[in-house]
PDB file of N, CA and C in Angstrom:
ATOM      1  N   MET A   1      22.839  85.630  53.502  1.00  0.00           N
ATOM      2  CA  MET A   1      23.368  86.826  54.147  1.00  0.00           C
ATOM      3  C   MET A   1      24.494  87.353  53.258  1.00  0.00           C
ATOM      4  N   ILE A   2      24.335  88.540  53.678  1.00  0.00           N
ATOM      5  CA  ILE A   2      25.467  89.548  52.847  1.00  0.00           C
ATOM      6  C   ILE A   2      26.663  89.786  53.762  1.00  0.00           C
ATOM      7  N   LEU A   3      27.884  89.472  53.488  1.00  0.00           N
ATOM      8  CA  LEU A   3      29.127  89.572  54.251  1.00  0.00           C
ATOM      9  C   LEU A   3      29.918  90.782  53.998  1.00  0.00           C
ATOM     10  N   ASN A   4      30.067  90.883  52.600  1.00  0.00           N
ATOM     11  CA  ASN A   4      31.040  91.752  52.051  1.00  0.00           C
ATOM     12  C   ASN A   4      30.264  92.522  50.721  1.00  0.00           C
ATOM     13  N   PHE A   5      31.162  93.326  50.330  1.00  0.00           N
ATOM     14  CA  PHE A   5      30.689  93.846  48.822  1.00  0.00           C
ATOM     15  C   PHE A   5      30.304  93.076  47.772  1.00  0.00           C
ATOM     16  N   SER A   6      31.142  91.937  47.634  1.00  0.00           N
ATOM     17  CA  SER A   6      31.043  91.006  46.746  1.00  0.00           C
ATOM     18  C   SER A   6      30.072  90.262  46.901  1.00  0.00           C
ATOM     19  N   ASP A   7      29.583  89.910  47.974  1.00  0.00           N
ATOM     20  CA  ASP A   7      28.249  89.321  48.394  1.00  0.00           C
ATOM     21  C   ASP A   7      27.081  90.167  47.753  1.00  0.00           C
ATOM     22  N   ALA A   8      27.229  91.454  48.211  1.00  0.00           N
ATOM     23  CA  ALA A   8      26.023  92.350  47.592  1.00  0.00           C
ATOM     24  C   ALA A   8      25.822  92.268  46.143  1.00  0.00           C
ATOM     25  N   LEU A   9      27.208  92.158  45.421  1.00  0.00           N
ATOM     26  CA  LEU A   9      27.001  92.240  43.928  1.00  0.00           C
ATOM     27  C   LEU A   9      26.389  90.847  43.704  1.00  0.00           C
ATOM     28  N   ARG A  10      26.759  89.878  44.251  1.00  0.00           N
ATOM     29  CA  ARG A  10      26.381  88.414  43.789  1.00  0.00           C
ATOM     30  C   ARG A  10      24.776  88.513  44.318  1.00  0.00           C
ATOM     31  N   HIS A  11      24.262  88.929  45.067  1.00  0.00           N
ATOM     32  CA  HIS A  11      22.952  88.970  45.463  1.00  0.00           C
ATOM     33  C   HIS A  11      22.058  89.722  44.313  1.00  0.00           C
ATOM     34  N   ASN A  12      22.663  91.173  44.067  1.00  0.00           N
ATOM     35  CA  ASN A  12      22.090  91.932  42.952  1.00  0.00           C
ATOM     36  C   ASN A  12      22.074  91.278  41.457  1.00  0.00           C
ATOM     37  N   ALA A  13      23.315  90.572  41.205  1.00  0.00           N
ATOM     38  CA  ALA A  13      23.353  89.708  40.056  1.00  0.00           C
ATOM     39  C   ALA A  13      22.241  88.650  39.885  1.00  0.00           C
ATOM     40  N   GLN A  14      21.923  88.103  41.005  1.00  0.00           N
ATOM     41  CA  GLN A  14      20.847  87.007  41.021  1.00  0.00           C
ATOM     42  C   GLN A  14      19.510  87.512  40.833  1.00  0.00           C
ATOM     43  N   ARG A  15      19.370  88.693  41.601  1.00  0.00           N
ATOM     44  CA  ARG A  15      17.889  89.418  41.595  1.00  0.00           C
ATOM     45  C   ARG A  15      17.796  90.179  40.373  1.00  0.00           C
ATOM     46  N   LYS A  16      18.695  90.865  39.948  1.00  0.00           N
ATOM     47  CA  LYS A  16      18.326  91.849  38.836  1.00  0.00           C
ATOM     48  C   LYS A  16      19.447  91.955  37.742  1.00  0.00           C
ATOM     49  N   PRO A  17      19.656  90.912  37.088  1.00  0.00           N
ATOM     50  CA  PRO A  17      21.084  90.611  36.447  1.00  0.00           C
ATOM     51  C   PRO A  17      21.306  91.734  35.341  1.00  0.00           C
ATOM     52  N   SER A  18      20.109  92.079  34.828  1.00  0.00           N
ATOM     53  CA  SER A  18      20.266  92.836  33.675  1.00  0.00           C
ATOM     54  C   SER A  18      20.374  94.451  33.840  1.00  0.00           C
ATOM     55  N   HIS A  19      20.058  94.811  35.190  1.00  0.00           N
ATOM     56  CA  HIS A  19      20.175  96.119  35.630  1.00  0.00           C
ATOM     57  C   HIS A  19      21.692  96.744  35.555  1.00  0.00           C
ATOM     58  N   PRO A  20      21.872  97.980  35.397  1.00  0.00           N
ATOM     59  CA  PRO A  20      23.074  98.547  35.289  1.00  0.00           C
ATOM     60  C   PRO A  20      23.833  98.616  36.770  1.00  0.00           C
ATOM     61  N   ALA A  21      25.020  98.086  36.819  1.00  0.00           N
ATOM     62  CA  ALA A  21      25.659  98.114  38.193  1.00  0.00           C
ATOM     63  C   ALA A  21      26.647  99.123  38.322  1.00  0.00           C
ATOM     64  N   LEU A  22      27.263  99.508  37.125  1.00  0.00           N
ATOM     65  CA  LEU A  22      28.325 100.432  37.057  1.00  0.00           C
ATOM     66  C   LEU A  22      28.108 101.254  35.678  1.00  0.00           C
ATOM     67  N   ILE A  23      28.346 102.370  35.851  1.00  0.00           N
ATOM     68  CA  ILE A  23      28.323 103.316  34.601  1.00  0.00           C
ATOM     69  C   ILE A  23      29.551 104.273  34.507  1.00  0.00           C
ATOM     70  N   GLN A  24      30.455 104.271  33.616  1.00  0.00           N
ATOM     71  CA  GLN A  24      31.440 105.100  33.307  1.00  0.00           C
ATOM     72  C   GLN A  24      31.363 105.685  31.840  1.00  0.00           C
ATOM     73  N   GLY A  25      31.030 106.765  31.578  1.00  0.00           N
ATOM     74  CA  GLY A  25      31.056 107.570  30.526  1.00  0.00           C
ATOM     75  C   GLY A  25      29.739 107.095  29.679  1.00  0.00           C
ATOM     76  N   GLU A  26      30.238 106.270  28.429  1.00  0.00           N
ATOM     77  CA  GLU A  26      29.234 105.615  27.723  1.00  0.00           C
ATOM     78  C   GLU A  26      29.336 103.911  28.039  1.00  0.00           C
ATOM     79  N   GLN A  27      30.125 103.620  29.027  1.00  0.00           N
ATOM     80  CA  GLN A  27      30.225 102.106  29.144  1.00  0.00           C
ATOM     81  C   GLN A  27      29.163 101.962  30.389  1.00  0.00           C
ATOM     82  N   THR A  28      28.326 100.752  30.227  1.00  0.00           N
ATOM     83  CA  THR A  28      27.466 100.403  31.236  1.00  0.00           C
ATOM     84  C   THR A  28      27.841  99.024  31.510  1.00  0.00           C
ATOM     85  N   LEU A  29      28.051  98.690  32.611  1.00  0.00           N
ATOM     86  CA  LEU A  29      28.027  96.951  33.046  1.00  0.00           C
ATOM     87  C   LEU A  29      26.888  96.678  33.888  1.00  0.00           C
ATOM     88  N   SER A  30      26.441  95.394  33.413  1.00  0.00           N
ATOM     89  CA  SER A  30      25.227  94.997  34.197  1.00  0.00           C
ATOM     90  C   SER A  30      25.517  94.270  35.510  1.00  0.00           C
ATOM     91  N   TYR A  31      24.758  94.031  36.514  1.00  0.00           N
ATOM     92  CA  TYR A  31      25.162  93.263  37.691  1.00  0.00           C
ATOM     93  C   TYR A  31      25.901  91.966  37.278  1.00  0.00           C
ATOM     94  N   ALA A  32      25.193  91.161  36.186  1.00  0.00           N
ATOM     95  CA  ALA A  32      25.751  89.845  35.812  1.00  0.00           C
ATOM     96  C   ALA A  32      27.031  89.729  35.297  1.00  0.00           C
ATOM     97  N   LYS A  33      27.262  91.030  34.339  1.00  0.00           N
ATOM     98  CA  LYS A  33      28.430  91.142  33.646  1.00  0.00           C
ATOM     99  C   LYS A  33      29.615  91.430  34.655  1.00  0.00           C
ATOM    100  N   LEU A  34      29.243  92.238  35.670  1.00  0.00           N
ATOM    101  CA  LEU A  34      30.208  92.562  36.691  1.00  0.00           C
ATOM    102  C   LEU A  34      30.438  91.600  37.462  1.00  0.00           C
ATOM    103  N   ASP A  35      29.706  90.796  37.866  1.00  0.00           N
ATOM    104  CA  ASP A  35      29.660  89.659  38.567  1.00  0.00           C
ATOM    105  C   ASP A  35      30.736  88.563  38.352  1.00  0.00           C
ATOM    106  N   ARG A  36      30.532  88.304  36.706  1.00  0.00           N
ATOM    107  CA  ARG A  36      31.236  87.429  36.100  1.00  0.00           C
ATOM    108  C   ARG A  36      32.712  87.765  35.952  1.00  0.00           C
ATOM    109  N   TRP A  37      32.835  88.995  35.669  1.00  0.00           N
ATOM    110  CA  TRP A  37      34.286  89.904  35.708  1.00  0.00           C
ATOM    111  C   TRP A  37      34.914  89.746  36.953  1.00  0.00           C
ATOM    112  N   VAL A  38      34.171  89.748  38.124  1.00  0.00           N
ATOM    113  CA  VAL A  38      34.729  89.758  39.377  1.00  0.00           C
ATOM    114  C   VAL A  38      35.011  88.409  39.713  1.00  0.00           C
ATOM    115  N   ASP A  39      34.303  87.399  39.360  1.00  0.00           N
ATOM    116  CA  ASP A  39      34.874  85.766  39.388  1.00  0.00           C
ATOM    117  C   ASP A  39      36.008  85.745  38.808  1.00  0.00           C
ATOM    118  N   ARG A  40      36.106  86.114  37.359  1.00  0.00           N
ATOM    119  CA  ARG A  40      37.481  85.804  36.727  1.00  0.00           C
ATOM    120  C   ARG A  40      38.727  86.590  37.380  1.00  0.00           C
ATOM    121  N   LEU A  41      38.493  87.778  37.877  1.00  0.00           N
ATOM    122  CA  LEU A  41      39.342  88.555  38.508  1.00  0.00           C
ATOM    123  C   LEU A  41      40.044  87.916  39.841  1.00  0.00           C
ATOM    124  N   ALA A  42      38.961  87.084  40.801  1.00  0.00           N
ATOM    125  CA  ALA A  42      39.013  86.643  41.857  1.00  0.00           C
ATOM    126  C   ALA A  42      39.779  85.126  41.530  1.00  0.00           C
ATOM    127  N   GLY A  43      39.623  84.770  40.703  1.00  0.00           N
ATOM    128  CA  GLY A  43      40.261  83.596  40.284  1.00  0.00           C
ATOM    129  C   GLY A  43      41.764  83.644  39.880  1.00  0.00           C
ATOM    130  N   GLY A  44      41.883  84.776  39.161  1.00  0.00           N
ATOM    131  CA  GLY A  44      43.361  85.025  38.801  1.00  0.00           C
ATOM    132  C   GLY A  44      44.338  85.494  40.037  1.00  0.00           C
ATOM    133  N   LEU A  45      43.559  86.333  41.072  1.00  0.00           N
ATOM    134  CA  LEU A  45      44.345  86.710  42.167  1.00  0.00           C
ATOM    135  C   LEU A  45      44.634  85.045  42.874  1.00  0.00           C
ATOM    136  N   GLN A  46      43.533  84.299  43.122  1.00  0.00           N
ATOM    137  CA  GLN A  46      43.924  83.123  43.725  1.00  0.00           C
ATOM    138  C   GLN A  46      44.946  82.294  43.216  1.00  0.00           C
ATOM    139  N   ARG A  47      44.961  82.329  41.668  1.00  0.00           N
ATOM    140  CA  ARG A  47      46.216  81.542  41.069  1.00  0.00           C
ATOM    141  C   ARG A  47      47.503  82.395  41.307  1.00  0.00           C
ATOM    142  N   LEU A  48      47.439  83.474  41.874  1.00  0.00           N
ATOM    143  CA  LEU A  48      48.666  84.224  42.006  1.00  0.00           C
ATOM    144  C   LEU A  48      49.138  84.466  43.645  1.00  0.00           C
ATOM    145  N   GLY A  49      48.092  83.459  44.406  1.00  0.00           N
ATOM    146  CA  GLY A  49      48.454  83.367  45.652  1.00  0.00           C
ATOM    147  C   GLY A  49      47.618  83.996  46.599  1.00  0.00           C
ATOM    148  N   ALA A  50      46.615  84.792  46.240  1.00  0.00           N
ATOM    149  CA  ALA A  50      45.884  85.388  47.269  1.00  0.00           C
ATOM    150  C   ALA A  50      44.811  84.514  47.840  1.00  0.00           C
ATOM    151  N   GLU A  51      44.872  84.894  49.305  1.00  0.00           N
ATOM    152  CA  GLU A  51      44.066  84.015  50.127  1.00  0.00           C
ATOM    153  C   GLU A  51      43.411  84.904  51.175  1.00  0.00           C
ATOM    154  N   PRO A  52      42.419  84.423  51.832  1.00  0.00           N
ATOM    155  CA  PRO A  52      41.757  85.062  52.790  1.00  0.00           C
ATOM    156  C   PRO A  52      42.599  85.826  53.797  1.00  0.00           C
ATOM    157  N   GLY A  53      42.430  86.962  54.324  1.00  0.00           N
ATOM    158  CA  GLY A  53      43.263  87.563  55.274  1.00  0.00           C
ATOM    159  C   GLY A  53      44.470  88.398  54.686  1.00  0.00           C
ATOM    160  N   MET A  54      44.975  87.923  53.522  1.00  0.00           N
ATOM    161  CA  MET A  54      46.156  88.565  52.943  1.00  0.00           C
ATOM    162  C   MET A  54      45.685  90.210  52.651  1.00  0.00           C
ATOM    163  N   VAL A  55      46.910  90.978  52.640  1.00  0.00           N
ATOM    164  CA  VAL A  55      46.569  92.439  52.310  1.00  0.00           C
ATOM    165  C   VAL A  55      46.852  92.634  51.154  1.00  0.00           C
ATOM    166  N   ILE A  56      46.051  93.234  50.227  1.00  0.00           N
ATOM    167  CA  ILE A  56      46.360  93.334  48.759  1.00  0.00           C
ATOM    168  C   ILE A  56      45.939  94.769  48.570  1.00  0.00           C
ATOM    169  N   ALA A  57      46.709  95.661  47.905  1.00  0.00           N
ATOM    170  CA  ALA A  57      46.612  97.147  47.682  1.00  0.00           C
ATOM    171  C   ALA A  57      46.222  97.411  46.253  1.00  0.00           C
ATOM    172  N   ASN A  58      45.390  98.371  46.302  1.00  0.00           N
ATOM    173  CA  ASN A  58      44.750  98.570  44.787  1.00  0.00           C
ATOM    174  C   ASN A  58      44.983 100.029  44.625  1.00  0.00           C
ATOM    175  N   GLY A  59      45.508 100.566  43.524  1.00  0.00           N
ATOM    176  CA  GLY A  59      45.853 101.950  43.185  1.00  0.00           C
ATOM    177  C   GLY A  59      45.408 102.324  41.930  1.00  0.00           C
ATOM    178  N   LEU A  60      44.328 101.837  41.324  1.00  0.00           N
ATOM    179  CA  LEU A  60      43.858 101.877  39.897  1.00  0.00           C
ATOM    180  C   LEU A  60      43.215 103.322  39.422  1.00  0.00           C
ATOM    181  N   GLY A  61      42.799 104.046  40.469  1.00  0.00           N
ATOM    182  CA  GLY A  61      42.125 105.171  40.089  1.00  0.00           C
ATOM    183  C   GLY A  61      40.634 104.992  39.990  1.00  0.00           C
ATOM    184  N   ASP A  62      39.991 105.978  39.414  1.00  0.00           N
ATOM    185  CA  ASP A  62      38.500 106.019  39.460  1.00  0.00           C
ATOM    186  C   ASP A  62      38.198 105.471  38.011  1.00  0.00           C
ATOM    187  N   THR A  63      38.189 104.078  38.025  1.00  0.00           N
ATOM    188  CA  THR A  63      37.866 103.214  36.633  1.00  0.00           C
ATOM    189  C   THR A  63      37.041 102.255  37.143  1.00  0.00           C
ATOM    190  N   LEU A  64      36.509 101.571  36.046  1.00  0.00           N
ATOM    191  CA  LEU A  64      35.527 100.227  36.264  1.00  0.00           C
ATOM    192  C   LEU A  64      36.697  99.124  36.815  1.00  0.00           C
ATOM    193  N   GLU A  65      37.750  99.174  36.182  1.00  0.00           N
ATOM    194  CA  GLU A  65      38.564  98.108  36.635  1.00  0.00           C
ATOM    195  C   GLU A  65      39.243  98.338  37.887  1.00  0.00           C
ATOM    196  N   HIS A  66      39.190  99.537  38.303  1.00  0.00           N
ATOM    197  CA  HIS A  66      39.333  99.606  40.188  1.00  0.00           C
ATOM    198  C   HIS A  66      38.531  99.105  40.849  1.00  0.00           C
ATOM    199  N   VAL A  67      36.980  99.314  40.346  1.00  0.00           N
ATOM    200  CA  VAL A  67      35.935  98.673  41.287  1.00  0.00           C
ATOM    201  C   VAL A  67      36.008  97.404  41.239  1.00  0.00           C
ATOM    202  N   ALA A  68      36.068  96.753  40.017  1.00  0.00           N
ATOM    203  CA  ALA A  68      36.084  95.227  39.549  1.00  0.00           C
ATOM    204  C   ALA A  68      37.153  94.499  40.529  1.00  0.00           C
ATOM    205  N   LEU A  69      38.305  95.140  40.593  1.00  0.00           N
ATOM    206  CA  LEU A  69      39.460  94.669  41.446  1.00  0.00           C
ATOM    207  C   LEU A  69      39.169  94.687  42.887  1.00  0.00           C
ATOM    208  N   MET A  70      38.456  95.717  43.348  1.00  0.00           N
ATOM    209  CA  MET A  70      38.028  95.932  44.815  1.00  0.00           C
ATOM    210  C   MET A  70      37.292  94.742  45.008  1.00  0.00           C
ATOM    211  N   LEU A  71      36.237  94.619  44.197  1.00  0.00           N
ATOM    212  CA  LEU A  71      35.320  93.583  44.591  1.00  0.00           C
ATOM    213  C   LEU A  71      36.055  92.125  44.567  1.00  0.00           C
ATOM    214  N   ALA A  72      37.010  91.728  43.809  1.00  0.00           N
ATOM    215  CA  ALA A  72      37.472  90.567  43.376  1.00  0.00           C
ATOM    216  C   ALA A  72      38.446  90.433  44.743  1.00  0.00           C
ATOM    217  N   ILE A  73      38.979  91.121  45.181  1.00  0.00           N
ATOM    218  CA  ILE A  73      39.852  91.322  46.357  1.00  0.00           C
ATOM    219  C   ILE A  73      39.062  90.912  47.531  1.00  0.00           C
ATOM    220  N   CYS A  74      37.748  91.416  47.802  1.00  0.00           N
ATOM    221  CA  CYS A  74      36.822  91.256  48.596  1.00  0.00           C
ATOM    222  C   CYS A  74      36.206  89.639  48.476  1.00  0.00           C
ATOM    223  N   ARG A  75      36.178  89.172  47.296  1.00  0.00           N
ATOM    224  CA  ARG A  75      35.564  87.939  46.982  1.00  0.00           C
ATOM    225  C   ARG A  75      36.543  86.856  47.301  1.00  0.00           C
ATOM    226  N   VAL A  76      37.680  87.120  47.234  1.00  0.00           N
ATOM    227  CA  VAL A  76      38.694  86.012  47.737  1.00  0.00           C
ATOM    228  C   VAL A  76      38.907  85.995  49.326  1.00  0.00           C
ATOM    229  N   GLY A  77      38.312  87.107  49.839  1.00  0.00           N
ATOM    230  CA  GLY A  77      38.588  87.486  51.606  1.00  0.00           C
ATOM    231  C   GLY A  77      39.594  87.958  51.876  1.00  0.00           C
ATOM    232  N   ALA A  78      40.512  88.489  50.985  1.00  0.00           N
ATOM    233  CA  ALA A  78      41.664  89.454  51.517  1.00  0.00           C
ATOM    234  C   ALA A  78      41.283  90.610  51.894  1.00  0.00           C
ATOM    235  N   VAL A  79      42.115  91.494  52.370  1.00  0.00           N
ATOM    236  CA  VAL A  79      41.882  92.803  53.000  1.00  0.00           C
ATOM    237  C   VAL A  79      42.416  93.805  51.980  1.00  0.00           C
ATOM    238  N   LEU A  80      41.698  94.747  51.712  1.00  0.00           N
ATOM    239  CA  LEU A  80      41.661  95.665  50.455  1.00  0.00           C
ATOM    240  C   LEU A  80      42.371  96.940  51.263  1.00  0.00           C
ATOM    241  N   VAL A  81      43.424  97.427  50.710  1.00  0.00           N
ATOM    242  CA  VAL A  81      43.882  98.711  50.931  1.00  0.00           C
ATOM    243  C   VAL A  81      44.120  99.507  49.848  1.00  0.00           C
ATOM    244  N   VAL A  82      43.113 100.811  49.677  1.00  0.00           N
ATOM    245  CA  VAL A  82      43.205 101.576  48.675  1.00  0.00           C
ATOM    246  C   VAL A  82      44.058 102.554  48.536  1.00  0.00           C
ATOM    247  N   LEU A  83      44.903 102.583  47.596  1.00  0.00           N
ATOM    248  CA  LEU A  83      45.836 103.502  47.308  1.00  0.00           C
ATOM    249  C   LEU A  83      45.405 104.636  46.449  1.00  0.00           C
ATOM    250  N   ASP A  84      45.996 105.748  46.929  1.00  0.00           N
ATOM    251  CA  ASP A  84      45.292 106.998  46.112  1.00  0.00           C
ATOM    252  C   ASP A  84      46.365 107.340  45.011  1.00  0.00           C
ATOM    253  N   VAL A  85      45.909 107.327  43.623  1.00  0.00           N
ATOM    254  CA  VAL A  85      46.997 107.423  42.466  1.00  0.00           C
ATOM    255  C   VAL A  85      47.705 108.605  42.479  1.00  0.00           C
ATOM    256  N   ARG A  86      47.253 109.662  43.336  1.00  0.00           N
ATOM    257  CA  ARG A  86      48.087 110.926  43.435  1.00  0.00           C
ATOM    258  C   ARG A  86      49.126 110.781  44.310  1.00  0.00           C
ATOM    259  N   TRP A  87      49.446 109.671  45.260  1.00  0.00           N
ATOM    260  CA  TRP A  87      50.439 109.571  46.020  1.00  0.00           C
ATOM    261  C   TRP A  87      51.593 109.357  45.444  1.00  0.00           C
ATOM    262  N   THR A  88      52.775 109.765  45.924  1.00  0.00           N
ATOM    263  CA  THR A  88      54.038 109.456  45.532  1.00  0.00           C
ATOM    264  C   THR A  88      54.310 107.791  45.815  1.00  0.00           C
ATOM    265  N   ALA A  89      55.382 107.248  45.099  1.00  0.00           N
ATOM    266  CA  ALA A  89      55.703 105.864  45.199  1.00  0.00           C
ATOM    267  C   ALA A  89      56.065 105.526  46.838  1.00  0.00           C
ATOM    268  N   ASP A  90      56.750 106.513  47.370  1.00  0.00           N
ATOM    269  CA  ASP A  90      57.109 106.128  48.741  1.00  0.00           C
ATOM    270  C   ASP A  90      55.918 106.229  49.455  1.00  0.00           C
ATOM    271  N   GLU A  91      54.800 106.951  49.372  1.00  0.00           N
ATOM    272  CA  GLU A  91      53.656 107.129  50.103  1.00  0.00           C
ATOM    273  C   GLU A  91      53.068 105.955  49.952  1.00  0.00           C
ATOM    274  N   LYS A  92      52.734 105.342  48.841  1.00  0.00           N
ATOM    275  CA  LYS A  92      52.044 104.008  48.532  1.00  0.00           C
ATOM    276  C   LYS A  92      52.885 102.872  49.341  1.00  0.00           C
ATOM    277  N   ARG A  93      54.248 102.820  49.238  1.00  0.00           N
ATOM    278  CA  ARG A  93      54.893 101.849  49.838  1.00  0.00           C
ATOM    279  C   ARG A  93      54.663 101.883  51.543  1.00  0.00           C
ATOM    280  N   ARG A  94      54.440 102.913  51.923  1.00  0.00           N
ATOM    281  CA  ARG A  94      54.408 103.077  53.240  1.00  0.00           C
ATOM    282  C   ARG A  94      52.857 102.717  53.812  1.00  0.00           C
ATOM    283  N   ALA A  95      52.043 102.989  52.814  1.00  0.00           N
ATOM    284  CA  ALA A  95      50.534 102.883  53.249  1.00  0.00           C
ATOM    285  C   ALA A  95      50.259 101.169  53.086  1.00  0.00           C
ATOM    286  N   ALA A  96      50.957 100.621  52.108  1.00  0.00           N
ATOM    287  CA  ALA A  96      51.140  99.105  52.093  1.00  0.00           C
ATOM    288  C   ALA A  96      51.701  98.253  52.889  1.00  0.00           C
ATOM    289  N   ALA A  97      52.632  98.808  53.838  1.00  0.00           N
ATOM    290  CA  ALA A  97      53.397  98.138  54.644  1.00  0.00           C
ATOM    291  C   ALA A  97      52.556  97.584  55.747  1.00  0.00           C
TER     292      ALA A  97
END
């Protein structure tokens, strides 16, 4: 059963590991590579204290890192708040509050 975006990634990594999952410019990540990256990020988030239900903001912009971090936040069961990189620091603080 697919419960969130990270579950969909895991499903695709098992079904078609070598297929492209993300493409940015000349860089391509397969489902398997992205899934392993997301696992590493999720583990790091957990070591920093992330847990299910915690609210975590992400404002990295339109990058592979942004997508991987969003998936890692989902994988730990935290609640994702996406911050627009064009917002001022005050707007980001208000959105994350």
